[in-house]
Tab-separated table of C-alpha atoms in Angstrom:
chain	number	residue	atom	x	y	z
A	17	MET	CA	-0.223	0.239	-0.012
A	18	PRO	CA	1.542	3.419	-1.054
A	19	CYS	CA	2.819	5.976	1.414
A	20	SER	CA	1.667	9.268	1.210
A	21	LEU	CA	4.683	11.836	2.880
A	22	LEU	CA	1.804	13.769	4.482
A	23	SER	CA	0.377	11.205	5.928
A	24	LEU	CA	3.559	10.109	7.862
A	25	PRO	CA	3.873	11.823	11.888
A	26	ALA	CA	4.704	15.311	12.185
A	27	GLU	CA	7.497	13.670	14.538
A	28	LEU	CA	9.019	12.070	11.591
A	29	HIS	CA	8.655	14.828	9.141
A	30	LEU	CA	11.334	16.707	11.417
A	31	LYS	CA	13.174	14.304	11.882
A	32	ILE	CA	14.202	14.663	8.048
A	33	ILE	CA	14.150	17.938	8.827
A	34	GLU	CA	17.119	17.895	10.996
A	35	ASP	CA	18.989	15.312	9.047
A	36	LEU	CA	18.697	17.736	5.912
A	37	LEU	CA	20.252	20.190	7.443
A	38	ARG	CA	22.448	18.515	9.860
A	39	ASP	CA	25.397	18.758	7.271
A	40	LYS	CA	24.478	22.852	6.235
A	41	ASP	CA	24.456	23.275	10.665
A	42	ILE	CA	28.205	21.901	10.607
A	43	GLU	CA	29.295	24.303	7.588
A	44	ALA	CA	28.222	27.204	9.173
A	45	HIS	CA	29.554	26.171	12.787
A	46	GLU	CA	32.879	25.405	10.689
A	47	ALA	CA	32.553	29.143	9.231
A	48	LYS	CA	32.162	30.765	11.793
A	49	GLN	CA	35.284	30.543	12.957
A	50	ASP	CA	36.449	31.894	9.975
A	51	GLU	CA	33.986	35.053	9.799
A	52	LEU	CA	32.048	33.698	6.702
A	53	ILE	CA	28.720	32.978	8.588
A	54	ASP	CA	27.219	35.822	6.149
A	55	GLU	CA	27.257	33.582	3.318
A	56	LEU	CA	24.889	30.923	5.622
A	57	VAL	CA	22.101	32.761	7.511
A	58	ASN	CA	20.243	32.732	4.463
A	59	ILE	CA	17.817	29.211	4.937
A	60	ASP	CA	18.162	26.597	3.158
A	61	HIS	CA	16.326	26.701	-0.627
A	62	ASP	CA	15.686	23.320	-0.326
A	63	LEU	CA	13.278	23.705	2.792
A	64	ILE	CA	11.418	27.069	1.753
A	65	ASN	CA	10.642	24.935	-1.633
A	66	TRP	CA	8.847	22.649	-0.051
A	67	SER	CA	7.482	24.538	2.537
A	68	CYS	CA	6.016	26.190	-0.054
A	69	THR	CA	3.809	22.477	-1.221
A	70	CYS	CA	1.093	23.767	1.435
A	71	SER	CA	0.140	25.182	3.920
A	72	TYR	CA	0.925	22.069	6.552
A	73	PHE	CA	4.321	22.634	5.466
A	74	ARG	CA	4.444	25.929	5.855
A	75	ASN	CA	3.367	25.685	9.544
A	76	LEU	CA	5.549	23.055	10.233
A	77	PHE	CA	8.917	24.041	8.652
A	78	ALA	CA	7.932	28.312	9.416
A	79	PRO	CA	10.082	28.357	12.733
A	80	LYS	CA	13.471	26.454	11.603
A	81	ILE	CA	12.902	29.348	8.344
A	82	PHE	CA	12.248	31.754	10.105
A	83	LYS	CA	14.645	31.561	13.116
A	84	THR	CA	17.150	33.149	11.826
A	85	ALA	CA	16.704	36.598	9.855
A	86	GLU	CA	19.257	39.454	7.765
A	87	LEU	CA	18.292	42.704	7.638
A	88	VAL	CA	21.391	44.688	6.089
A	89	ASN	CA	20.150	48.583	5.671
A	90	ASN	CA	18.639	48.880	1.922
A	91	GLU	CA	14.663	49.310	1.373
A	92	LYS	CA	13.943	46.391	0.439
A	93	SER	CA	15.398	44.909	2.805
A	94	GLY	CA	13.451	46.536	5.879
A	95	SER	CA	10.759	46.241	3.326
A	96	LEU	CA	10.785	42.127	3.393
A	97	LEU	CA	11.578	41.353	7.048
A	98	ASN	CA	8.816	44.008	8.041
A	99	ALA	CA	6.107	42.174	6.249
A	100	VAL	CA	7.346	38.877	8.581
A	101	ALA	CA	7.096	41.348	12.245
A	102	LYS	CA	3.541	41.887	11.386
A	103	SER	CA	3.447	38.603	10.248
A	104	PRO	CA	2.501	35.327	12.795
A	105	HIS	CA	5.736	34.386	11.804
A	106	ASN	CA	7.343	36.961	13.378
A	107	VAL	CA	7.132	34.790	16.625
A	108	HIS	CA	10.279	32.547	15.484
A	109	VAL	CA	12.704	34.822	15.205
A	110	LYS	CA	15.746	34.628	17.644
A	111	ASP	CA	18.744	35.818	15.777
A	112	LEU	CA	18.556	38.831	14.238
A	113	HIS	CA	21.738	39.449	11.696
A	114	PHE	CA	22.110	43.370	10.628
A	115	ILE	CA	24.949	43.872	8.045
A	116	GLY	CA	25.292	47.514	7.458
A	117	SER	CA	27.088	48.540	4.265
A	118	ALA	CA	28.495	51.994	3.410
A	119	PHE	CA	28.686	50.637	-0.551
A	120	GLY	CA	28.572	48.160	-3.366
A	121	PRO	CA	24.904	46.708	-3.973
A	122	ARG	CA	23.663	45.334	-0.337
A	123	CYS	CA	22.901	49.822	0.421
A	124	SER	CA	20.996	51.411	-2.073
A	125	GLU	CA	22.294	52.754	-5.021
A	126	GLU	CA	21.835	56.415	-4.096
A	127	ALA	CA	23.153	55.965	-0.832
A	128	ALA	CA	26.475	54.896	-1.767
A	129	PHE	CA	29.054	57.017	-1.246
A	130	SER	CA	27.259	60.471	-0.351
A	131	ASN	CA	23.420	60.351	1.025
A	132	THR	CA	24.410	60.077	5.144
A	133	GLU	CA	20.747	60.657	5.612
A	134	GLY	CA	19.592	57.793	2.994
A	135	ILE	CA	21.986	55.191	4.352
A	136	LEU	CA	19.862	54.756	6.803
A	137	PRO	CA	16.907	53.730	5.255
A	138	ARG	CA	13.516	54.342	7.458
A	139	ASN	CA	11.782	50.977	7.260
A	140	VAL	CA	15.036	49.374	8.504
A	141	ASP	CA	16.019	52.057	11.526
A	142	ALA	CA	11.809	51.387	12.652
A	143	LEU	CA	12.657	47.914	12.365
A	144	LEU	CA	15.755	48.202	14.807
A	145	CYS	CA	14.421	50.703	16.501
A	146	ASN	CA	11.521	48.595	17.837
A	147	LEU	CA	12.863	44.787	17.689
A	148	GLN	CA	10.272	44.090	20.155
A	149	TRP	CA	7.887	42.552	17.210
A	150	PHE	CA	10.313	40.178	17.544
A	151	PRO	CA	8.856	38.198	20.493
A	152	SER	CA	11.461	35.646	20.898
A	153	LEU	CA	14.663	37.367	19.875
A	154	GLN	CA	17.557	35.817	21.655
A	155	ARG	CA	20.563	37.920	19.561
A	156	LEU	CA	21.474	40.423	17.628
A	157	SER	CA	24.478	40.690	15.446
A	158	ILE	CA	25.894	43.779	14.451
A	159	LYS	CA	27.923	43.994	10.885
A	160	PHE	CA	29.767	46.416	9.059
A	161	GLU	CA	31.017	46.282	5.940
A	162	TYR	CA	33.735	48.394	4.731
A	163	ASN	CA	35.462	48.935	1.095
A	164	LEU	CA	37.462	51.853	1.653
A	165	ASP	CA	39.387	51.157	-1.067
A	166	ASP	CA	36.176	51.559	-3.857
A	167	TRP	CA	35.286	54.922	-2.115
A	168	CYS	CA	34.647	58.250	-3.762
A	169	ASN	CA	36.362	60.410	-1.067
A	170	LEU	CA	39.113	58.919	0.674
A	171	ASP	CA	39.968	62.008	2.809
A	172	ASP	CA	38.468	60.599	6.051
A	173	TRP	CA	40.903	57.592	5.678
A	174	THR	CA	43.877	58.533	5.291
A	175	ALA	CA	43.448	60.940	7.566
A	176	ARG	CA	44.534	57.867	9.903
A	177	TRP	CA	47.430	56.959	8.968
A	178	ASP	CA	48.669	60.787	9.834
A	179	LEU	CA	50.507	59.163	13.069
A	180	ASP	CA	51.045	62.542	14.576
A	181	ALA	CA	46.876	63.739	14.299
A	182	GLU	CA	45.910	64.224	16.796
A	183	PRO	CA	43.013	62.249	18.509
A	184	GLU	CA	38.892	63.658	17.250
A	185	THR	CA	37.216	65.704	19.772
A	186	LEU	CA	33.301	65.151	20.472
A	187	GLN	CA	31.863	67.995	17.931
A	188	GLN	CA	34.990	66.389	14.858
A	189	VAL	CA	32.701	62.931	16.313
A	190	LEU	CA	29.368	64.481	14.913
A	191	GLU	CA	30.666	66.396	12.342
A	192	SER	CA	31.969	63.467	10.465
A	193	GLU	CA	28.278	61.607	11.286
A	194	ALA	CA	26.888	64.034	9.450
A	195	SER	CA	29.039	64.313	6.812
A	196	VAL	CA	31.231	60.647	5.746
A	197	VAL	CA	28.383	58.277	5.089
A	198	TRP	CA	30.213	55.071	6.957
A	199	ARG	CA	30.434	57.262	10.113
A	200	ALA	CA	26.513	58.196	9.870
A	201	LEU	CA	25.394	54.386	9.322
A	202	ILE	CA	27.171	53.482	12.298
A	203	SER	CA	26.262	56.114	14.551
A	204	ARG	CA	22.409	55.668	13.448
A	205	THR	CA	23.075	51.891	14.018
A	206	PHE	CA	23.601	52.027	17.741
A	207	TYR	CA	21.172	54.913	18.479
A	208	ALA	CA	18.130	53.017	16.813
A	209	LEU	CA	19.087	49.975	19.611
A	210	THR	CA	19.202	52.394	21.974
A	211	LYS	CA	15.042	53.099	20.910
A	212	ASN	CA	14.812	49.854	22.425
A	213	LYS	CA	13.545	49.861	26.350
A	214	PRO	CA	14.341	48.211	27.612
A	215	PRO	CA	15.650	45.616	24.756
A	216	ASN	CA	14.010	42.137	24.369
A	217	PHE	CA	16.868	40.085	23.694
A	218	LYS	CA	19.807	39.543	25.863
A	219	HIS	CA	23.056	38.873	23.106
A	220	LEU	CA	24.753	41.782	21.422
A	221	GLU	CA	27.182	41.142	18.932
A	222	ILE	CA	29.253	43.023	17.252
A	223	ARG	CA	31.569	42.164	14.866
A	224	GLN	CA	33.823	44.566	12.813
A	225	LEU	CA	33.277	47.314	15.227
A	226	HIS	CA	36.270	50.325	13.464
A	227	CYS	CA	38.125	52.351	15.443
A	228	ASN	CA	37.178	55.221	14.535
A	229	ASN	CA	34.422	57.034	17.748
A	230	VAL	CA	30.836	57.414	17.343
A	231	SER	CA	29.222	59.660	19.904
A	232	PRO	CA	26.298	57.187	20.710
A	233	PHE	CA	28.997	55.639	22.725
A	234	SER	CA	29.167	58.308	25.411
A	235	ASN	CA	25.794	58.362	25.292
A	236	ALA	CA	23.703	57.396	28.488
A	237	ALA	CA	21.208	55.349	26.546
A	238	PHE	CA	23.385	53.637	25.246
A	239	HIS	CA	25.028	52.542	28.095
A	240	GLU	CA	21.346	52.343	29.698
A	241	CYS	CA	20.581	49.636	27.140
A	242	LEU	CA	23.864	48.012	26.977
A	243	ASN	CA	23.060	47.240	31.321
A	244	HIS	CA	20.445	45.145	29.941
A	245	PHE	CA	22.332	42.704	28.092
A	246	GLU	CA	23.403	39.425	29.411
A	247	GLN	CA	26.617	38.257	26.882
A	248	LEU	CA	28.505	40.613	24.683
A	249	THR	CA	29.802	39.167	21.542
A	250	LEU	CA	32.661	42.316	20.790
A	251	SER	CA	34.991	41.968	17.751
A	252	ILE	CA	37.261	44.810	16.464
A	253	HIS	CA	37.738	46.057	12.574
A	254	GLY	CA	41.716	45.403	11.662
A	255	ASP	CA	42.873	46.745	8.499
A	256	ASP	CA	46.626	48.547	6.691
A	257	ASN	CA	46.964	51.599	4.690
A	258	GLY	CA	47.644	49.225	1.427
A	259	ILE	CA	51.475	50.592	2.096
A	260	GLY	CA	52.301	48.170	5.381
A	261	TRP	CA	50.893	50.538	8.368
A	262	ASN	CA	48.574	48.441	10.619
A	263	SER	CA	45.490	49.787	12.180
A	264	ASN	CA	47.267	49.688	15.947
A	265	LYS	CA	49.393	52.219	14.180
A	266	THR	CA	47.297	55.075	14.209
A	267	ASP	CA	45.945	57.388	16.870
A	268	ASP	CA	42.604	55.813	16.359
A	269	TYR	CA	42.951	52.359	17.669
A	270	PRO	CA	44.408	53.229	20.879
A	271	VAL	CA	42.301	55.649	21.377
A	272	LEU	CA	39.193	53.492	21.068
A	273	ILE	CA	40.784	50.819	23.215
A	274	GLY	CA	41.696	52.712	25.335
A	275	LYS	CA	38.129	53.381	26.319
A	276	LEU	CA	36.483	50.633	25.584
A	277	ASP	CA	35.400	50.782	29.576
A	278	GLU	CA	33.967	54.172	28.777
A	279	TYR	CA	31.955	52.863	26.221
A	280	PHE	CA	31.052	49.287	26.783
A	281	PHE	CA	32.926	47.307	30.183
A	282	ASN	CA	31.650	49.440	32.801
A	283	HIS	CA	27.848	49.070	31.763
A	284	LEU	CA	27.710	45.749	31.885
A	285	ALA	CA	25.935	44.957	35.423
A	286	ASN	CA	24.397	41.602	34.138
A	287	VAL	CA	26.786	40.180	31.725
A	288	THR	CA	27.724	36.512	32.307
A	289	ILE	CA	29.553	35.704	28.974
A	290	LEU	CA	32.216	37.698	27.487
A	291	SER	CA	33.993	37.627	23.926
A	292	ILE	CA	36.552	40.009	22.607
A	293	LYS	CA	38.106	39.366	18.948
A	294	ALA	CA	40.982	41.637	17.797
A	295	PRO	CA	42.265	41.475	14.702
A	296	GLU	CA	44.631	38.930	13.443
A	297	GLU	CA	46.980	41.458	12.303
A	298	ALA	CA	47.545	42.841	15.674
A	299	PRO	CA	46.802	41.511	18.887
A	300	LEU	CA	45.454	43.676	21.460
A	301	GLY	CA	47.392	43.714	25.331
A	302	LEU	CA	50.848	44.683	26.436
A	303	GLU	CA	52.196	48.010	26.464
A	304	GLY	CA	55.273	49.839	24.157
A	305	MET	CA	55.871	50.421	20.832
A	306	SER	CA	52.820	49.136	17.919
A	307	TYR	CA	51.526	47.823	21.308
A	308	VAL	CA	47.900	48.315	22.737
A	309	PRO	CA	46.847	47.628	25.936
A	310	LEU	CA	43.756	46.531	27.251
A	311	GLY	CA	43.802	48.058	30.499
A	312	ALA	CA	39.958	48.940	29.637
A	313	LEU	CA	39.099	45.661	31.280
A	314	LYS	CA	39.086	46.476	35.651
A	315	ALA	CA	38.647	43.977	38.256
A	316	ASP	CA	35.357	45.476	39.566
A	317	GLN	CA	33.225	45.445	36.193
A	318	MET	CA	30.531	42.684	34.791
A	319	PRO	CA	30.095	41.133	38.948
A	320	LEU	CA	28.014	38.242	37.041
A	321	LEU	CA	31.158	37.264	34.274
A	322	ALA	CA	31.119	33.456	34.265
A	323	ILE	CA	33.016	32.366	30.421
A	324	LEU	CA	35.056	34.589	29.254
A	325	HIS	CA	36.397	33.962	25.679
A	326	LEU	CA	39.344	36.059	24.372
A	327	ASP	CA	40.870	36.005	20.289
A	328	TYR	CA	43.999	37.220	19.739
A	329	ILE	CA	45.018	38.990	22.913
A	330	PHE	CA	48.176	39.012	24.658
A	331	ALA	CA	48.308	37.709	28.148
A	332	SER	CA	49.438	40.742	30.750
A	333	PRO	CA	49.873	41.577	34.365
A	334	GLU	CA	46.043	43.429	32.993
A	335	LEU	CA	44.313	40.460	31.716
A	336	ILE	CA	45.815	39.027	35.288
A	337	ASP	CA	44.117	41.557	37.676
A	338	PHE	CA	40.523	41.194	35.499
A	339	LEU	CA	41.157	37.606	36.145
A	340	ILE	CA	41.881	37.592	40.100
A	341	GLY	CA	38.885	39.679	40.145
A	342	HIS	CA	37.039	37.652	38.901
A	343	LYS	CA	37.669	34.357	40.416
A	344	ASP	CA	34.912	33.731	42.582
A	345	THR	CA	32.201	34.019	39.616
A	346	LEU	CA	34.486	32.860	36.934
A	347	GLU	CA	33.955	29.004	35.007
A	348	GLU	CA	34.988	28.832	31.832
A	349	LEU	CA	38.329	30.461	30.169
A	350	ILE	CA	38.745	30.280	26.271
A	351	LEU	CA	41.945	31.372	24.771
A	352	CYS	CA	41.550	31.164	20.974
A	353	ASN	CA	45.249	32.679	19.246
A	354	CYS	CA	46.833	34.331	22.000
A	355	TYR	CA	50.278	34.885	22.765
A	356	ALA	CA	52.751	35.444	25.723
A	357	SER	CA	55.289	37.769	24.551
A	358	THR	CA	58.668	38.960	26.228
A	359	TYR	CA	59.598	41.102	23.178
A	360	PRO	CA	62.066	44.167	24.346
A	361	TYR	CA	59.643	46.370	23.267
A	362	ALA	CA	56.684	44.956	24.508
A	363	LYS	CA	57.271	46.703	28.247
A	364	ASN	CA	55.363	44.668	30.017
A	365	GLY	CA	55.573	41.043	28.757
A	366	ILE	CA	54.955	37.973	30.416
A	367	HIS	CA	56.031	34.148	30.429
A	368	TRP	CA	52.852	31.386	30.239
A	369	SER	CA	54.224	30.660	33.485
A	370	GLN	CA	53.736	33.696	35.205
A	371	PHE	CA	50.865	33.950	33.872
A	372	PHE	CA	49.483	30.373	34.601
A	373	THR	CA	50.461	30.834	38.182
A	374	SER	CA	49.340	33.849	39.270
A	375	LEU	CA	45.731	32.441	38.247
A	376	PHE	CA	46.383	29.566	40.020
A	377	SER	CA	47.825	31.534	43.774
A	378	ALA	CA	44.411	33.003	43.334
A	379	TYR	CA	42.932	29.886	43.562
A	380	PRO	CA	39.241	29.962	40.693
A	381	THR	CA	37.478	28.111	43.100
A	382	GLN	CA	34.853	28.574	40.404
A	383	LEU	CA	37.013	27.875	36.955
A	384	ARG	CA	35.971	24.315	36.095
A	385	ARG	CA	37.351	24.886	32.075
A	386	LEU	CA	40.278	26.047	30.589
A	387	GLU	CA	41.331	25.457	27.086
A	388	LEU	CA	44.423	27.205	25.305
A	389	VAL	CA	43.590	26.719	21.491
A	390	GLY	CA	45.501	27.983	18.256
A	391	ARG	CA	47.685	28.205	16.166
A	392	ASP	CA	51.115	26.843	18.306
A	393	MET	CA	49.527	24.660	20.144
A	394	CYS	CA	49.937	21.790	18.024
A	395	LEU	CA	53.400	20.137	17.963
A	396	LEU	CA	54.151	19.703	14.413
A	397	GLU	CA	51.640	20.392	11.672
A	398	LYS	CA	51.449	23.628	9.808
A	399	ARG	CA	54.948	24.657	11.091
A	400	ASP	CA	57.234	26.602	9.242
A	401	PHE	CA	60.608	25.055	10.875
A	402	THR	CA	63.684	24.114	10.355
A	403	GLU	CA	64.781	20.649	9.667
A	404	ALA	CA	66.799	21.614	13.432
A	405	GLN	CA	64.289	22.991	14.923
A	406	TYR	CA	61.690	19.630	14.125
A	407	GLU	CA	64.627	17.619	15.669
A	408	ARG	CA	64.551	19.813	19.135
A	409	VAL	CA	60.730	19.169	18.940
A	410	ARG	CA	60.320	15.233	18.215
A	411	ALA	CA	63.420	15.122	21.166
A	412	VAL	CA	61.293	16.469	23.385
A	413	HIS	CA	58.250	14.873	22.250
A	414	ARG	CA	59.718	10.993	22.258
A	415	GLN	CA	60.213	11.721	26.253
A	416	ASP	CA	56.213	13.532	26.624
A	417	PRO	CA	54.478	13.407	24.431
A	418	GLU	CA	51.558	15.724	26.185
A	419	ARG	CA	54.077	18.718	26.215
A	420	ILE	CA	52.644	21.327	24.720
A	421	MET	CA	53.977	24.110	22.272
A	422	PHE	CA	53.014	27.450	23.992
A	423	PRO	CA	52.750	29.900	21.908
A	424	TYR	CA	55.288	33.572	21.998
A	425	ALA	CA	54.494	36.606	19.523
A	426	ASN	CA	55.435	39.709	19.192
A	427	LEU	CA	54.702	43.006	16.952
A	428	ASP	CA	56.284	44.587	14.812
A	429	ILE	CA	57.632	47.865	15.782
A	430	LYS	CA	57.288	49.653	12.547
A	431	TYR	CA	54.580	48.597	10.948
A	432	GLY	CA	52.492	47.076	13.636
A	433	TYR	CA	51.953	43.644	12.434
A	434	LEU	CA	52.563	40.548	14.254
A	435	TRP	CA	54.962	37.652	14.102
A	436	TYR	CA	55.847	34.790	16.197
A	437	ASP	CA	58.936	34.037	18.127
A	438	ASP	CA	58.688	30.286	16.804
A	439	GLU	CA	62.504	30.203	18.727
A	440	LYS	CA	60.662	31.031	21.602
A	441	SER	CA	57.776	29.104	21.791
A	442	LEU	CA	60.641	26.289	21.321
A	443	ALA	CA	62.203	27.234	24.537
A	444	SER	CA	58.740	26.675	26.641
A	445	LEU	CA	58.786	23.395	24.810
A	446	SER	CA	62.247	22.395	26.354
A	447	ASP	CA	63.081	24.325	29.657
A	448	GLY	CA	59.669	22.667	30.343
A	449	GLU	CA	58.583	25.628	32.923
A	450	ASP	CA	55.873	26.658	30.997
A	451	GLN	CA	54.590	23.440	30.979
A	452	ARG	CA	54.810	22.973	34.712
A	453	SER	CA	52.468	26.083	35.781
A	454	TRP	CA	49.441	24.701	33.648
A	455	ASP	CA	49.129	21.335	34.404
A	456	ARG	CA	48.917	22.635	38.236
A	457	LEU	CA	46.191	25.309	36.925
A	458	MET	CA	45.245	22.311	34.817
A	459	GLU	CA	44.907	20.336	38.413
A	460	LEU	CA	42.967	23.069	40.028
A	461	VAL	CA	40.243	23.086	37.376
A	462	GLU	CA	39.693	19.445	36.553
A	463	ARG	CA	39.303	19.314	40.382
A	464	ASN	CA	36.790	22.291	40.514
A	465	ALA	CA	35.180	20.122	37.870
A	466	LYS	CA	34.333	16.804	39.224
A	467	GLU	CA	33.494	19.173	42.718
A	468	ALA	CA	30.640	20.902	40.356
A	469	THR	CA	29.641	17.864	39.034
A	470	LYS	CA	29.204	15.762	42.383
A	471	LEU	CA	26.889	19.150	43.595
A	472	LYS	CA	24.821	18.806	40.251
A	473	LYS	CA	23.685	15.116	41.591
A	474	LYS	CA	23.181	16.053	44.555
C-alpha cells in the first residue's frame, strides 16, 4: 500500500528536516570560526521549496525557516523583514543579523557614497528601533562592512594614517557623522538600538567594530541599553593602509581601545558571557611600540561574569588582574590564538608560566574549564621550522608526547604586524616551565569540575 508523505507523523517530518540540515549546521559552525557566517545566514532553499508545497509543511517548517533573519541597510531588505514582523511568523525569529554597508549592492545606489541621510532607510531604522516586534528574539548581531578603497572620497580614511594627528574631539566626531557616510551608518545604527527600552533580547554581538569613535558610545541611553544584556560578543576591525602600516599604528586605534571601559565594559552589570576578538594582524594587550594595552578590562566590572572567551589577546598583567578580580564567578576561560611575549619592546611582557602561576595562586574555585587553542598548540603541523628545529620538537616529544608548545609572538615596532616567535616557543617547549605551571592550574580546574558535577547530582 503506497504511503503518502503527508500521512507520516509530524515528528518524522521534523526528523527528516533535522537530517537535511545537519550538514549545513556543521558548515555554519565551521564558517563562523572564519567569519564567513554571512553566506550561511540564508535559509536552505530546499526547505523553503518544500514549505511551499502546502500549508501543512509551511506551518511545520516555519520555526526553522524564520529562526534566523538577515537585515541589510536597503529598503528592499527592510520591506521584507517588516512583512515578517507583521506576520504570525515573527515569533519564530530568534537571531537577527544586521549587516550595515556603505558600498556596493547591499545598500541603495543613491546612498552608496554621499547620502548620509539615506544610508539607513526609514523602514530599516524602524525595525532596529522596535525589536520587540520579534518577541522571541535572543540575539542581535551587528556587522559593518568596509571597502574603503572603493570609496569616492578617501580624505577621512587617509587622515587616520597621519601618525602625528590628534585624537578626534566629540565635536569632530559629530561633524564626521554628518558628512561621512560610513560614520553616519554606524552612529545611526547604535542610536536606533537605544530606542529599545529595554531591549527584549539578551545577547548583543558587534562584529568588525571600526576603530573610530561614534557619538552613541558616550550616550547614557546606550549605556543603559548595555546594562540589560547577559552576553556581549565584540570583535574589532583591523586593516592596513595598503603599504604595510597596520591600524594599531594610528592614533584612533589605541584611543578607542583605551575607552572600551567608558564605552562598553563599565555598563555590563548583567553580563555573564563576554567574548572579545582583536584583529589577527594586531592583537591587543601589553604596552610599548605598536602594542595597545587592554587596560579597559578592570576587576570591578561585570560582577556576574562566568564565561570569558578571548581571541588574539596577549597575556598581560592587566589581564591577570581582571581574571583574579573574577575568581569567584569565572567558570570558563577560553584563550584562542592568544600569545605571551617577552620581546624587549613589549614593556610589560610576561611568560606563560607567570600567567598560569598568578591565576593558580588566586585559587579560582569556580573555574572548571580552561582551554588554550590556536596556531601554536600543535607540535608538528603547519610549522615553518627548519629541520634542526623540527628535531628539537621530536626530541622533546619522544620523552613527553603530551608536552605543549605554548605560543609566543611579538609585534613589529615599525608596521605593527604580528610575527610568531618560534624560537621562544621552542625554548618554552624545551625547558618545561610553562608546561609545569599549566599542569598545576589544570589540576585545580579539573578538581573544580569534579566538585561541580557532584553538586549537580545532589
